[in-house]
Coordinates of C-alpha atoms in Angstrom, one line a residue:
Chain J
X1 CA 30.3 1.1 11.0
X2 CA 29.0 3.6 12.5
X3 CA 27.7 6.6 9.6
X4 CA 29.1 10.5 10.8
X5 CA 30.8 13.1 9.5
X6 CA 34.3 11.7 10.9
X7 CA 33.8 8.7 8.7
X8 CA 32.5 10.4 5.6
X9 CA 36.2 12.7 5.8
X10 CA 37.9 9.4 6.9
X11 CA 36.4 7.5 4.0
X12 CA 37.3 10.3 1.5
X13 CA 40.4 10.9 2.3
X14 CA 41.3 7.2 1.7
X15 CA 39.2 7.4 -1.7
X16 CA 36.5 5.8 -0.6
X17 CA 38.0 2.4 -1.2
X18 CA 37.1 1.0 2.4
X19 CA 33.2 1.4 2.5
X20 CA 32.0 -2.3 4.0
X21 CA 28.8 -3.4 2.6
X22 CA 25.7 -2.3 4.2
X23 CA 23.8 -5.9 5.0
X24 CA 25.7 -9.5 5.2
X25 CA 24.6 -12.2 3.1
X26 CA 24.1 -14.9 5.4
X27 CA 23.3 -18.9 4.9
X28 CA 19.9 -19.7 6.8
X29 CA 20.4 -21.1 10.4
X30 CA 18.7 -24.2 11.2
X31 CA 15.9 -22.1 13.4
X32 CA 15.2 -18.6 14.4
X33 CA 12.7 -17.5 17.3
X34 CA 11.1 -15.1 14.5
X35 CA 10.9 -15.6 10.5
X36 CA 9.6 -12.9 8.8
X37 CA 8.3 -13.7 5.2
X38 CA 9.0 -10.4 3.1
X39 CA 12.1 -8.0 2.8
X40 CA 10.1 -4.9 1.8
X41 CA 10.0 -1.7 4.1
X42 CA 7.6 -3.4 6.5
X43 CA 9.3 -6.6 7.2
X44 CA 12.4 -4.9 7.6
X45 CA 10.9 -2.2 9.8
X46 CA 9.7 -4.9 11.9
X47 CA 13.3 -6.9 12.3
X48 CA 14.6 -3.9 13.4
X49 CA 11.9 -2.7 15.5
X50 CA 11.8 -6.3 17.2
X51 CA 15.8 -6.3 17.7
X52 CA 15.9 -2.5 18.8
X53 CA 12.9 -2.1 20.9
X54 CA 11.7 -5.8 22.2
X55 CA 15.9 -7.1 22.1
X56 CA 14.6 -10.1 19.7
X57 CA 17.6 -10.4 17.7
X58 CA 17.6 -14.1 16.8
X59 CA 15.8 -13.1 13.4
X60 CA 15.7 -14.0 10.2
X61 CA 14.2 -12.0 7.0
X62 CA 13.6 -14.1 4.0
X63 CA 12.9 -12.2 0.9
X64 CA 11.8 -13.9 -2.8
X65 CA 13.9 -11.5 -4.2
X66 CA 16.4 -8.4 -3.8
X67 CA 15.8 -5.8 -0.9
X68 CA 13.6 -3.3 -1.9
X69 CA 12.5 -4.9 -5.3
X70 CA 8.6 -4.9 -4.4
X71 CA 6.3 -2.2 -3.1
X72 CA 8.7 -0.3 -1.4
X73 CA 10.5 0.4 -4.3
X74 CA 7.2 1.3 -6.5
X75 CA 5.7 3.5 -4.5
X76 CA 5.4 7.6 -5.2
X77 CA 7.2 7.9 -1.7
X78 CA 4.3 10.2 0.3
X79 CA 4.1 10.2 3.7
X80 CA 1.5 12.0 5.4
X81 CA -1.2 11.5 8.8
X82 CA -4.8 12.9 7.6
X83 CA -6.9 10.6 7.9
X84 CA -10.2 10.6 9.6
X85 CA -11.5 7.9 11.4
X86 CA -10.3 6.9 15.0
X87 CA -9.0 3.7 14.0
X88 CA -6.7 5.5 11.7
X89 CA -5.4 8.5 12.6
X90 CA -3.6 7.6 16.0
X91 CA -1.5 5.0 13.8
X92 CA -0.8 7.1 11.4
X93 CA 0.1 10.1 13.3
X94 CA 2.8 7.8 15.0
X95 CA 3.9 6.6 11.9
X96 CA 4.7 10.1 11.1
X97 CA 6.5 10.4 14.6
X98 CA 8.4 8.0 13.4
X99 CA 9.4 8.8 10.5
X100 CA 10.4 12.4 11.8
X101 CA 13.1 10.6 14.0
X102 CA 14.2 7.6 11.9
X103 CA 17.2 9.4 10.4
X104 CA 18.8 9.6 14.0
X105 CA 17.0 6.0 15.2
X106 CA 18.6 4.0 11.9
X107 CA 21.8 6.2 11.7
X108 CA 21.1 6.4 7.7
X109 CA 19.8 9.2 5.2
X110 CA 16.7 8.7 3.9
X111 CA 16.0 12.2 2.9
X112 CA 12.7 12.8 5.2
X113 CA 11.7 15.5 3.6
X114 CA 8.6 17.5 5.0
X115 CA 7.5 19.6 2.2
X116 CA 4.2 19.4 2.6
X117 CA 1.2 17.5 1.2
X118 CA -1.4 19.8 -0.1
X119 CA -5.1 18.6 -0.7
X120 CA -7.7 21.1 -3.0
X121 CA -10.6 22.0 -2.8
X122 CA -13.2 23.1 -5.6
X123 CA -16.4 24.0 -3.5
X124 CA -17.9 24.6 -0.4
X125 CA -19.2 21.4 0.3
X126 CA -15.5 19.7 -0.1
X127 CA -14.3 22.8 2.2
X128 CA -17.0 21.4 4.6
X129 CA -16.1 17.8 4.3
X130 CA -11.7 19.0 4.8
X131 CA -12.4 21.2 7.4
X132 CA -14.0 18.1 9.3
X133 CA -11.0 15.8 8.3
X134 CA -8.7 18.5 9.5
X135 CA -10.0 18.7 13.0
X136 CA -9.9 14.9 13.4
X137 CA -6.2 15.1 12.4
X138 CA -5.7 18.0 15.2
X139 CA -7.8 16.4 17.8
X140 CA -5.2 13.4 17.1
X141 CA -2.2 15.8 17.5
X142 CA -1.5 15.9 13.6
X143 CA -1.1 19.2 12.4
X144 CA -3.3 20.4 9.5
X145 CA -4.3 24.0 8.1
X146 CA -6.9 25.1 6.1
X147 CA -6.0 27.7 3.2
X148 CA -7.6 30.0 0.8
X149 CA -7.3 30.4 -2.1
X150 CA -4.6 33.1 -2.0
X151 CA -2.5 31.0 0.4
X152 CA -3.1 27.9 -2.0
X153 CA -1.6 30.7 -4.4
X154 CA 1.1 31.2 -2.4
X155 CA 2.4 27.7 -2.4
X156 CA 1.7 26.7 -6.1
X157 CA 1.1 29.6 -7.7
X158 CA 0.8 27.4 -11.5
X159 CA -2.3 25.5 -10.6
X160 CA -5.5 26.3 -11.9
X161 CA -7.5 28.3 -10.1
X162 CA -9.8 29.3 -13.3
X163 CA -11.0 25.6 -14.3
X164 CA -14.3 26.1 -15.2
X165 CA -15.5 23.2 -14.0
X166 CA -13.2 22.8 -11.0
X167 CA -12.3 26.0 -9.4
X168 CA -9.5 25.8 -6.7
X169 CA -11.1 27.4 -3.8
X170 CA -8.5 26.6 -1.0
X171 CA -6.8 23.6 0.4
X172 CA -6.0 21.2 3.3
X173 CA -2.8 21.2 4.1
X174 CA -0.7 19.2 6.2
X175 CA 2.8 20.6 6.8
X176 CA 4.9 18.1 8.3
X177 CA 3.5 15.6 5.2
X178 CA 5.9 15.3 2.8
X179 CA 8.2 12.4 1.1
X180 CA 11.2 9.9 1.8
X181 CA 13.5 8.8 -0.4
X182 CA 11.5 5.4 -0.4
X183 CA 15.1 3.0 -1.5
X184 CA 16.8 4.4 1.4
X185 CA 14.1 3.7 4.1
X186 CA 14.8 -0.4 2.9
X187 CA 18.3 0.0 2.7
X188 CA 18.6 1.7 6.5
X189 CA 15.8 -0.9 7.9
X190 CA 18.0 -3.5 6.4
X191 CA 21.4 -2.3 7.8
X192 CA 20.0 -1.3 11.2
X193 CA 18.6 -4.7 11.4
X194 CA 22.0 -6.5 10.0
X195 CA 23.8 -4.3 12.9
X196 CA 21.4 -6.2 15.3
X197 CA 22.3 -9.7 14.3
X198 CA 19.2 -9.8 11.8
X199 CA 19.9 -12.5 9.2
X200 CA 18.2 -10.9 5.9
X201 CA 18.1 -13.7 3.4
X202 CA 17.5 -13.0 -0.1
X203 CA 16.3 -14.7 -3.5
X204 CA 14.7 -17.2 -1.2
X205 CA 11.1 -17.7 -0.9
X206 CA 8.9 -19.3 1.3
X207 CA 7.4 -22.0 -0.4
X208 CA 4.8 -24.2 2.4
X209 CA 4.4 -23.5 6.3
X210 CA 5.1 -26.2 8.3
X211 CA 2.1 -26.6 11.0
X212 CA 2.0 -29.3 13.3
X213 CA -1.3 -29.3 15.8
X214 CA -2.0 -25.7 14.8
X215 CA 1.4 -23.9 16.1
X216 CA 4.0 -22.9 13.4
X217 CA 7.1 -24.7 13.3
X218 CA 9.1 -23.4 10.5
X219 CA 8.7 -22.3 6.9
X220 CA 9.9 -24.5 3.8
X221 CA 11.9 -22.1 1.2
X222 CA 14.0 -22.2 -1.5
X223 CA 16.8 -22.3 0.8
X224 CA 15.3 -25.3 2.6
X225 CA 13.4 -25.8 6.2
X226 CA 14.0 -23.1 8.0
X227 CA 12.4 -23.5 11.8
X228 CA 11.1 -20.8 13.8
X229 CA 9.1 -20.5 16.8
X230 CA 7.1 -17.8 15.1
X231 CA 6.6 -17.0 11.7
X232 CA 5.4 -13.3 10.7
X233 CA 4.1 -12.4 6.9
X234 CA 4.9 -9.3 5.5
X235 CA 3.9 -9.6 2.0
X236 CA 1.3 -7.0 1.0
X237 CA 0.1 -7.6 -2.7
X238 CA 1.0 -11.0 -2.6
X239 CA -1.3 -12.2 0.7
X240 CA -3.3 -13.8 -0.6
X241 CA -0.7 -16.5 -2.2
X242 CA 1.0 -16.4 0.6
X243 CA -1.5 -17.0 3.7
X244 CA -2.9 -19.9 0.9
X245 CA 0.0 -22.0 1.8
X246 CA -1.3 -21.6 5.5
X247 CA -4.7 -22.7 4.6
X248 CA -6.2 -19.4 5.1
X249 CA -8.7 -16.9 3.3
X250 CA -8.0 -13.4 3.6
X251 CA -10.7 -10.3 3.0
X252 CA -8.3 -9.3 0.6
X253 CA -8.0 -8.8 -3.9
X254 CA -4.7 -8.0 -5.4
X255 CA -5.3 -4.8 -7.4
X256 CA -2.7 -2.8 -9.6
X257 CA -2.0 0.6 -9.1
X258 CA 0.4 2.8 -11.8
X259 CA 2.8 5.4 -11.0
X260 CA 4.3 7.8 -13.9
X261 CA 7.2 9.8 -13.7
X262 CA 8.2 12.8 -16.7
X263 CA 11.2 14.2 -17.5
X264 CA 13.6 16.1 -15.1
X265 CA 13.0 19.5 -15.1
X266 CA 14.1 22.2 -13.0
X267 CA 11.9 22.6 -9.3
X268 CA 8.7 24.0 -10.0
X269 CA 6.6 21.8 -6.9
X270 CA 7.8 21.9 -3.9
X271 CA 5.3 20.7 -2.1
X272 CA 3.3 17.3 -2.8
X273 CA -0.6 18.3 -4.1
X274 CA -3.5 16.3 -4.3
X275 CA -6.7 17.1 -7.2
X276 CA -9.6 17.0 -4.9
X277 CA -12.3 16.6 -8.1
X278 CA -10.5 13.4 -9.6
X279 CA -7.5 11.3 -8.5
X280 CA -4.6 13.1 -9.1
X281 CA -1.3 13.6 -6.6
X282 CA 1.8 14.8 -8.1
X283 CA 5.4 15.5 -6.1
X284 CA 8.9 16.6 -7.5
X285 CA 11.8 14.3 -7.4
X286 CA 15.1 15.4 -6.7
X287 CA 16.1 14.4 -9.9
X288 CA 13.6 17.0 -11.3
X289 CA 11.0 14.5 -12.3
X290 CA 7.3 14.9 -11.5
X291 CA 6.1 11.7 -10.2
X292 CA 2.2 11.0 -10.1
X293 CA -0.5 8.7 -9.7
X294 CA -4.2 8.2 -9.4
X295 CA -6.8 5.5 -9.2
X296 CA -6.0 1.9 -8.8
X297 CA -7.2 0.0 -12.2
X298 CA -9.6 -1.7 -10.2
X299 CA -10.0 -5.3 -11.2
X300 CA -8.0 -8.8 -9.7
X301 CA -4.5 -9.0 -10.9
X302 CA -1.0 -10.0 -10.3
X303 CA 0.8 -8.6 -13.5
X304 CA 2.3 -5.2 -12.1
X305 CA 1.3 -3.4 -15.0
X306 CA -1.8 -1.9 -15.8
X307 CA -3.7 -0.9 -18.8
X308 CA -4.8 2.4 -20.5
X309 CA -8.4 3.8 -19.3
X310 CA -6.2 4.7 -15.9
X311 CA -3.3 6.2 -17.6
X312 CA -6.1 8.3 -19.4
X313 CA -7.7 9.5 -16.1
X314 CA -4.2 10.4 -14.4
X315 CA -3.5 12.7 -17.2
X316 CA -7.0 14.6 -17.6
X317 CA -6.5 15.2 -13.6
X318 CA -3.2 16.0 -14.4
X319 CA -3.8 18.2 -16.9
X320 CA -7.0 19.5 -14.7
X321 CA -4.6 20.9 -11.8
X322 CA -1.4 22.0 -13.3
X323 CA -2.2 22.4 -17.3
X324 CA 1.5 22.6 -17.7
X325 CA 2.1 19.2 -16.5
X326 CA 1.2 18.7 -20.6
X327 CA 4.1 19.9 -21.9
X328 CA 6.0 17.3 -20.5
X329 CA 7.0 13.7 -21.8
X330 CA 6.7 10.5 -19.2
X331 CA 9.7 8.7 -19.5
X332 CA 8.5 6.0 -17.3
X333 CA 5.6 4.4 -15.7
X334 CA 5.1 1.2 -13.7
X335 CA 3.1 -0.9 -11.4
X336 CA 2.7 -2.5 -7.9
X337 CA 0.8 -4.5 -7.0
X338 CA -1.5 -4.1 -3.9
X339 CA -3.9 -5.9 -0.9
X340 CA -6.9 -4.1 -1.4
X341 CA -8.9 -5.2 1.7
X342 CA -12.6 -5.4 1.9
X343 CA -13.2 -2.1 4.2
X344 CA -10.1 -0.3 2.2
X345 CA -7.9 -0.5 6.5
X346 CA -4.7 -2.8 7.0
X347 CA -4.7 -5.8 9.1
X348 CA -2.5 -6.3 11.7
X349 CA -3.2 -9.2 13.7
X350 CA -2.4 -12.8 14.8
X351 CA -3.7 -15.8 12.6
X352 CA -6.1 -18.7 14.1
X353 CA -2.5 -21.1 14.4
X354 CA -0.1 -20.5 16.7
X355 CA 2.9 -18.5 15.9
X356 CA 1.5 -17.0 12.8
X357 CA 1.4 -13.5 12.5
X358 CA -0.1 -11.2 9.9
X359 CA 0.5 -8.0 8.4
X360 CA -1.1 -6.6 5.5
X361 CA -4.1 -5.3 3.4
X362 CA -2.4 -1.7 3.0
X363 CA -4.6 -0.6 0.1
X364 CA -2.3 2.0 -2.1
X365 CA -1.0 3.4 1.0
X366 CA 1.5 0.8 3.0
X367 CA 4.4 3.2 2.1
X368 CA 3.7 6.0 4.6
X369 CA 2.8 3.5 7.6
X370 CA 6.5 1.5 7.2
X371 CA 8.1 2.4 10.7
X372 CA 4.4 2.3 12.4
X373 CA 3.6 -0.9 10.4
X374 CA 6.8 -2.4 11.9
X375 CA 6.6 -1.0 15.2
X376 CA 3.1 -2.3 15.9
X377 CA 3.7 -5.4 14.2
X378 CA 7.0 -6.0 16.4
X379 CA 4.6 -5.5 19.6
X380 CA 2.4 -7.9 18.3
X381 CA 5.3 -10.7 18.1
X382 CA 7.1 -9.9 21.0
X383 CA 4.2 -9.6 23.5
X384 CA 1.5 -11.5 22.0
X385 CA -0.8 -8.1 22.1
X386 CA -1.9 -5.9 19.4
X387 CA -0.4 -2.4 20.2
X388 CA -3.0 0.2 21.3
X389 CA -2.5 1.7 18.1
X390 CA -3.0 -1.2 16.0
X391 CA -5.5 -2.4 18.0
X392 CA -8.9 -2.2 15.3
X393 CA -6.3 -3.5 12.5
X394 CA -8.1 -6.8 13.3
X395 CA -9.4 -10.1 11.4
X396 CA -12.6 -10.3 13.2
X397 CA -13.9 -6.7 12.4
X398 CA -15.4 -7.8 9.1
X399 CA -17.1 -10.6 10.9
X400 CA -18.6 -7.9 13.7
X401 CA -19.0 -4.9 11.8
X402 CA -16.4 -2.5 13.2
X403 CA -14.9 -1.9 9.7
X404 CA -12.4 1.0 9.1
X405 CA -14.0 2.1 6.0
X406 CA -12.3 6.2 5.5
X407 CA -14.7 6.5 2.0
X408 CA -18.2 4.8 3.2
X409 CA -18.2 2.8 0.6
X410 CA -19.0 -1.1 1.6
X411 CA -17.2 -4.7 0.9
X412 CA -16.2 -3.7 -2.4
X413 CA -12.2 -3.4 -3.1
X414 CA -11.8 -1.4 -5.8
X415 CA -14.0 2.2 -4.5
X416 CA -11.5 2.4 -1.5
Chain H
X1 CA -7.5 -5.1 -22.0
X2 CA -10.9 -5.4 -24.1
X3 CA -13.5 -7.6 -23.2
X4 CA -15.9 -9.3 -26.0
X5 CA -19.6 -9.0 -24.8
X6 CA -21.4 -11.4 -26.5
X7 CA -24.1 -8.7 -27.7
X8 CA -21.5 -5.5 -28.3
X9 CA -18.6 -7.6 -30.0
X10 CA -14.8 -6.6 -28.6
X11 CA -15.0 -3.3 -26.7
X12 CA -12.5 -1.3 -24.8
X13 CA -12.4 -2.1 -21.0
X14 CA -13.1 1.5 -20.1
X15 CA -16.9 0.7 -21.1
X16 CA -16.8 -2.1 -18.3
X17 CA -17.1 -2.2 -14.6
X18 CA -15.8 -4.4 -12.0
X19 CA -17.7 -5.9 -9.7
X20 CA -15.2 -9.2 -8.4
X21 CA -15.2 -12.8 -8.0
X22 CA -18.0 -14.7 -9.9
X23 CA -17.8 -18.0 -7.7
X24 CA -19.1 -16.6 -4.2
X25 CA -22.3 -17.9 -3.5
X26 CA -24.9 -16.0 -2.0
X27 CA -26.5 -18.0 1.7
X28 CA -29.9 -19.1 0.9
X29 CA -30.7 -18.5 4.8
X30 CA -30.6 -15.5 6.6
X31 CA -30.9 -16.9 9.9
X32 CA -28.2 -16.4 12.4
X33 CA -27.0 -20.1 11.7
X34 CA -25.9 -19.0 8.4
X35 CA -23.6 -16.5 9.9
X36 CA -20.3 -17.6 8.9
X37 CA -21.9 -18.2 5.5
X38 CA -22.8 -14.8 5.0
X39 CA -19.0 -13.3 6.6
X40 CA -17.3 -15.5 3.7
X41 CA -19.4 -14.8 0.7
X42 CA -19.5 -11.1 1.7
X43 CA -15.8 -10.7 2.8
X44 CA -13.5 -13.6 1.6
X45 CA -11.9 -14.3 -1.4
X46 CA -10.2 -16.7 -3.1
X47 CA -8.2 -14.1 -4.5
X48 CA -5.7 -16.5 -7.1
X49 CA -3.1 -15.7 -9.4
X50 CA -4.1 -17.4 -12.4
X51 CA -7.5 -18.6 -13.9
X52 CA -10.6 -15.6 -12.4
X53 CA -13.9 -16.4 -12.6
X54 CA -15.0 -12.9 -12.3
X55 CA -18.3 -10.1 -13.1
X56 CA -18.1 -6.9 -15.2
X57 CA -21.1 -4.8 -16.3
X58 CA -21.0 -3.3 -19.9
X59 CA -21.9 -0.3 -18.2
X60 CA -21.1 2.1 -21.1
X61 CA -23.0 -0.6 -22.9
X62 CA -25.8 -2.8 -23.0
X63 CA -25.6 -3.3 -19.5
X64 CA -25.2 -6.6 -19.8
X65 CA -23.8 -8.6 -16.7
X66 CA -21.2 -11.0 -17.9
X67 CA -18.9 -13.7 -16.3
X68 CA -15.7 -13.2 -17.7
X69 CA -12.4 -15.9 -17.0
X70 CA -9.2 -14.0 -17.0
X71 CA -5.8 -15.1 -15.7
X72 CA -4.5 -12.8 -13.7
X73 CA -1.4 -12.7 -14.1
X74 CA -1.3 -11.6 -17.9
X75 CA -5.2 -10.4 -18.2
X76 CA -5.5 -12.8 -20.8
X77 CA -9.5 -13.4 -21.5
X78 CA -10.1 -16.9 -22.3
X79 CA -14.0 -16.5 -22.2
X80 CA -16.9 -14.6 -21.7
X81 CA -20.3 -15.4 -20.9
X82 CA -23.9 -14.2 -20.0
X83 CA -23.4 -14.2 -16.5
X84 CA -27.2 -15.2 -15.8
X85 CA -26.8 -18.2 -18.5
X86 CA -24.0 -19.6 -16.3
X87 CA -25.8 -18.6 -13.3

C-alpha cells in the first residue's frame, strides 16, 4: 500500500482496522544472488538501494534479532555533513542529500527534521580551527555559517556565555543538520525494501560462511544454509565476530558509547548544540526529552552498557553549556556498541574472497551516513566498484598510509 | 569498573588509561620484509568478546603499566599484572 493522504482518510474512516503490516515475514529461500548479514539502518538501506537503484531484488536480509533492535535504535538520531577531510565530506554531504529526499524516495515519515546542529566555540584559536572546517564543508557544497556570539544568542539564548573558563564566543553552524526519527528510517528501509521483493528475515543469525576455493557460497544461520552468490556484512559493533567466521582480522575494537535522555519537558532547544571545550551534544526530542551524549568509554567491550567516569564527564559538559540542564532528572540511559576503527573512517570495501563484501567501522557516527552507507555499499555489490564517494573507505589504506584520520591522532581507537 | 593495581590496591577506573590489546607483538625487524608484520601489530586486532588480554596505565597513579584480563562482555577482571613481569 501505497502511504498518501487518500489512504490515511480511507483508513480512518474505516477505523483503522485494515492497516496491512509494514514488512512480510518470510521462510528463507534456498539461495539469493545477495545476503546481507545485518537488519540495522545500513543493511536495510542497502536492500533497498540495491532493489531501487541497481533492480537487484532477489535479496535476502538476515537479522539476529528484531528490525531496528541494534545501533540504529541506540543512537541520539543527528545527522549532519561537516567534516573535514576530502575523504569525508563528499560522502557525507550525499548522505545528507539523501536524507533530504528519503521521505519522498521510501514513501514513509521519518521526521527529517533540519533544525540545525550548532558547534561552539570558546576562543580564537577554535574560531580559527571552525572557520577552516567550515570552508571545507562549503568547498564540498555543504552549507555552513559561522556566528557570533549574539547570533549564537539568538538561537539558544540559555547557554552560557559567562563560563569562566569556557566563554562562548560564537559558533559553527550547519543549518540543513538536524535529526530523524532514527526507528522510522529502519522501519521505511525495511518496507521499501519488502515492496521490492526483499526477504528481511529476522531472529536468525549467521552463524559460519561457507567458502569454497575463496568465493562465498552461502551463509549457515539459525534458519539453516542459506546460498547466495554474494554475501554483504552489515554489522557495525559486532565486526569483528562476524568477519572471524570468515577468517579475517579487521583494524577494528568494539567500544561502548552511552546516550542519556531526561525528562520531558516543554521545547526549550530547538536546535542540536555541540560543547566545543569537552564532549557534550544535546538535542530535544519530540517527546520533550533532552537526549545527550559524549565520549565513548574508551576500552574493548561488548556489554552495551558502560560505566560511571563517562556519565560523570557528560554531565560536567552538560552542566558547562546549559547549567539548567541540572535541574533535570535522566530517566534513562543506555549503550551501543561500536567499530571503532584504527584511523577513526568507515570501511567500505570488498574482502580478499570472492563475494564477500564489507561495510563497517562507523566510529560513533554510522547513524547519519545510513542512506549514503547503503547507497555506496549497493554500488559496490552491484558493480563490483567502490562508488566515487566511497572510494578511500578502503582495507588497504592502513597498509599504505592514506588513513582518514579527521582528529590527527594515530592507530589508537579510543582518541577518535 | 575498578581495577586492582598491585601497588595502589582497588582503584576507580577513572584513575586508569587505555592503551588496548596486550598480545600484539612488536617486529623485531624493521626492514621492508617485515612489512606485513608491522601493518598487523600496528593495525589488527583480535578484537574478541570474551577473555582480553589488555594494557592500562595507573595514570592518576603510580604510573604503573599493567596487563589486565577482562571479559568483555561483562568487564569482569579476573587478573592483573605488572605488565613488564609478564612481558
Amino acid at each position: 500500500m501505497r502511504y498518501s493522504i487518500a489512504s490515511l482518510f480511507a483508513n480512518a474512516l474505516t477505523g483503522n482496522r485494515n492497516w496491512k503490516p509494514v514488512w512480510r515475514e518470510p521462510d528463507p529461500k534456498p539461495s539469493y544472488d545477495v545476503v546481507i548479514v545485518g537488519g540495522g539502518g545500513h543493511g536495510l538501506a542497502t536492500a533497498h538501494y540495491l532493489a531501487k537503484e541497481h533492480g537487484i531484488t532477489n535479496v535476502a536480509v538476515i537479522e539476529k534479532s528484531y528490525l531496528g533492535s541494534g545501533n540504529v535504535g541506540r543512537n541520539t538520531t543527528i545527522v549532519r555533513s561537516n567534516y573535514l577531510l576530502p575523504g569525508n565530506e563528499p560522502f557525507y554531504e550525499w548522505s545528507m542529500k539523501l536524507w533530504e529526499g528519503l521521505e519522498k524516495d521510501i514513501n514513509y515519515n521519518a521526521m527529517v527534521s533540519q533544525r540545525g546542529v550548532l558547534n561552539v566555540f570558546h576562543s580564537d584559536g577554535q574560531r580559527d580551527a571552525f572557520v577552516r572546517r567550515g570552508n571545507a564543508m562549503r568547498f564540498h557544497g555543504a552549507d555552513a555559517e559561522l556566528l557570533d556570539k549574539e547570533q549564537v544568542r539568538a538561537l539558544v539564548p540559555f547557554v552560557d556565555f559567562e563560563n569562566a573558563r569556557f566563554p562562548i564566543k560564537g559558533g559553527l553552524y550547519q543549518p540543513r543538520g538536524g535529526t530523524v526519527r532514527h526507528d522510522a528510517v529502519v522501519w521505511g528501509y525495511a518496507r521499501s525494501a519488502d515492496q521490492h521483493g526483499v526477504d528481511i528475515i529476522q531472529n536468525c543469525a549467521a552463524t559460519g560462511f561457507r567458502i569454497e576455493n575463496g568465493r562465498i557460497v552461502g551463509v549457515e544461520t539459525e534458519k539453516g544454509f542459506i546460498g547466495a552468490k554474494k554475501v554483504a556484512l552489515s554489522v557495525a559493533g559486532s565486526s569483528s565476530r562476524v568477519a572471524a567466521m570468515a577468517g579475517m582480522r579487521l583494524p577494528i575494537e568494539a567500544h561502548v558509547l552511552q546516550a542519556f535522555v531526561t525528562e520531558g519537558i516543554k521545547p526549550l532547544l530547538d536546535t542540536v548544540i555541540t560543547f566545543g571545550a569537552g564532549h557534550f551534544y544535546c538535542s530535544q526530542s519530540d517527546k520533550g526529552g533532552l537526549v545527550f551524549g559524549g565520549d565513548i568509554d574508551g576500552y574493548n567491550t561488548y556489554a552495551q552498557r558502560g560505566n560511571l567516569p563517562v556519565v560523570e564527564d557528560v554531565a560536567e559538559g552538560g552542566m558547562a553549556l546549559i547549567p539548567a540542564i541540572g535541574r533535570l532528572r535522566i530517566l534513562r540511559s543506555w549503550g551501543g556498541l561500536l567499530d571503532m576503527s584504527m584511523d577513526g573512517s568507515p570501511i567500505i570495501d570488498q574482502t580478499h574472497i570472492d563475494g564477500l563484501y564489507f561495510n563497517g567501522g562507523w566510529c560513533y557516527g554510522g547513524f547519519k551516513a545510513t542512506p549514503a552507507a547503503g547507497w555506496c555499499f549497493a554500488h559496490l555489490i552491484a558493480t563490483g566498484q567502490s562508488h566515487p564517494f566511497a572510494s578511500a573507505y578502503r582495507f588497504d589504506r592502513f597498509a599504505s598510509g592514506r588513513v582518514i584520520d579527521e582528529k590527527g591522532m594515530g592507530a589508537q581507537p579510543n582518541l577518535h | 569498573m575498578r581495577i586492582t593495581c598491585p601497588y595502589c590496591g582497588t582503584r576507580n577506573l577513572d584513575e586508569f588509561t587505555y592503551r588496548g590489546d596486550a598480545t600484539v607483538k612488536r617486529p623485531e625487524s624493521i626492514e621492508e620484509t617485515a612489512r606485513d608484520a608491522w601493518v598487523d601489530y600496528v593495525y589488527l586486532r583480535d578484537n574478541p568478546a570474551g577473555p582480553h588480554k589488555e594494557l592500562w596505565h595507573h595514570s592518576a597513579g603510580c604510573h604503573a603499566w599493567l596487563e589486565v584480563t577482562r571479559d568483555t562482555t561483562t568487564h569482569e577482571i579476573t587478573a592483573v599484572d605488572r605488565a613488564a613481569k609478564v612481558r
